[in-house]
Amino acid sequence: MSGSSAPEPIRVLVVEDDPLAADAHALYVSRVPGFAVAAVVHSRAEALRALERSPVDLILLDLYLPDGHGMALLRALRAAGRTTDVFAVTSARDLTVIREGVSLGVVQHVLKPFTFPTLRDRLQRYAQFRSTTAGAGGEAGSQAEVDRALSVLRTAPEVPKLPKGLSAATLEAVTAALRDAGRSGLTASAAADRLGVNRITARRYLEHLVDGGTADRSPQYGQVGRPELCYRWRD
């Protein structure tokens, strides 16, 4: 008895000017079942060349590129008749840019810095949206069916509660600092100095990232005294 063939993965083009962030985003995509990284590029020109070589299903698009704004790339793609879906990835909170993205067919906006679970949730919702809209011959049978299909993308996931005493704003700052530190990592003391908080507070946030699986810790041995724990963002 012959088995059914597995569905083709959703091919993703990662467009990100920061090489470290690009590698992290590609790793995140590759860890989500049903998705595959088609290519990783660092500029608008490289993105256009990659798309000429091989069409993709989804573009993970950084908006600030060295040779032009990501929205300019998206406008060029739409003018050329390309309807590829796009996740806009940016640290900008400008609602004007968000509105323009919606008008150009951006299906998700993902704010930096983000963790693997954040992107995983949005990719899974996108896959569900594609599956929903691919059924029934590509035609909705009612308004309710249209609403259900769109709600898959638009319904906000339930945000897990932080432990008592931790704030989302400080966690975001600690996350950004740890990612910026790269493989050198940060001790609680170094993180405290960088963020202007006390060492105990910094350590609580760093331990929270370790517990969530987005950071690692290991002892760092100095010349004297007990070793201090060093925290590193998990790529």
PDB file of C-alpha atoms in Angstrom, residues 183-190 217-232:
ATOM      1  CA  ARG A 183      28.669  34.936  22.017  1.00  0.00           C
ATOM      2  CA  SER A 184      30.514  37.008  24.623  1.00  0.00           C
ATOM      3  CA  GLY A 185      27.378  36.969  26.745  1.00  0.00           C
ATOM      4  CA  LEU A 186      26.604  39.003  29.833  1.00  0.00           C
ATOM      5  CA  THR A 187      26.969  38.423  33.533  1.00  0.00           C
ATOM      6  CA  ALA A 188      24.243  39.721  35.819  1.00  0.00           C
ATOM      7  CA  SER A 189      26.607  42.496  36.928  1.00  0.00           C
ATOM      8  CA  ALA A 190      27.344  43.549  33.355  1.00  0.00           C
ATOM      9  CA  ARG A 217      24.100  30.089  31.350  1.00  0.00           C
ATOM     10  CA  SER A 218      27.547  28.792  32.212  1.00  0.00           C
ATOM     11  CA  PRO A 219      30.139  29.604  34.895  1.00  0.00           C
ATOM     12  CA  GLN A 220      32.707  32.238  34.018  1.00  0.00           C
ATOM     13  CA  TYR A 221      35.946  31.865  35.968  1.00  0.00           C
ATOM     14  CA  GLY A 222      37.875  34.950  36.957  1.00  0.00           C
ATOM     15  CA  GLN A 223      41.205  35.395  38.663  1.00  0.00           C
ATOM     16  CA  VAL A 224      39.888  35.310  42.223  1.00  0.00           C
ATOM     17  CA  GLY A 225      36.719  34.333  44.054  1.00  0.00           C
ATOM     18  CA  ARG A 226      33.810  32.191  42.988  1.00  0.00           C
ATOM     19  CA  PRO A 227      32.929  31.896  39.290  1.00  0.00           C
ATOM     20  CA  GLU A 228      30.188  34.214  38.057  1.00  0.00           C
ATOM     21  CA  LEU A 229      27.427  32.958  35.796  1.00  0.00           C
ATOM     22  CA  CYS A 230      27.543  34.186  32.215  1.00  0.00           C
ATOM     23  CA  TYR A 231      24.352  34.295  30.149  1.00  0.00           C
ATOM     24  CA  ARG A 232      24.210  33.964  26.356  1.00  0.00           C
TER      25      ARG A 232
END
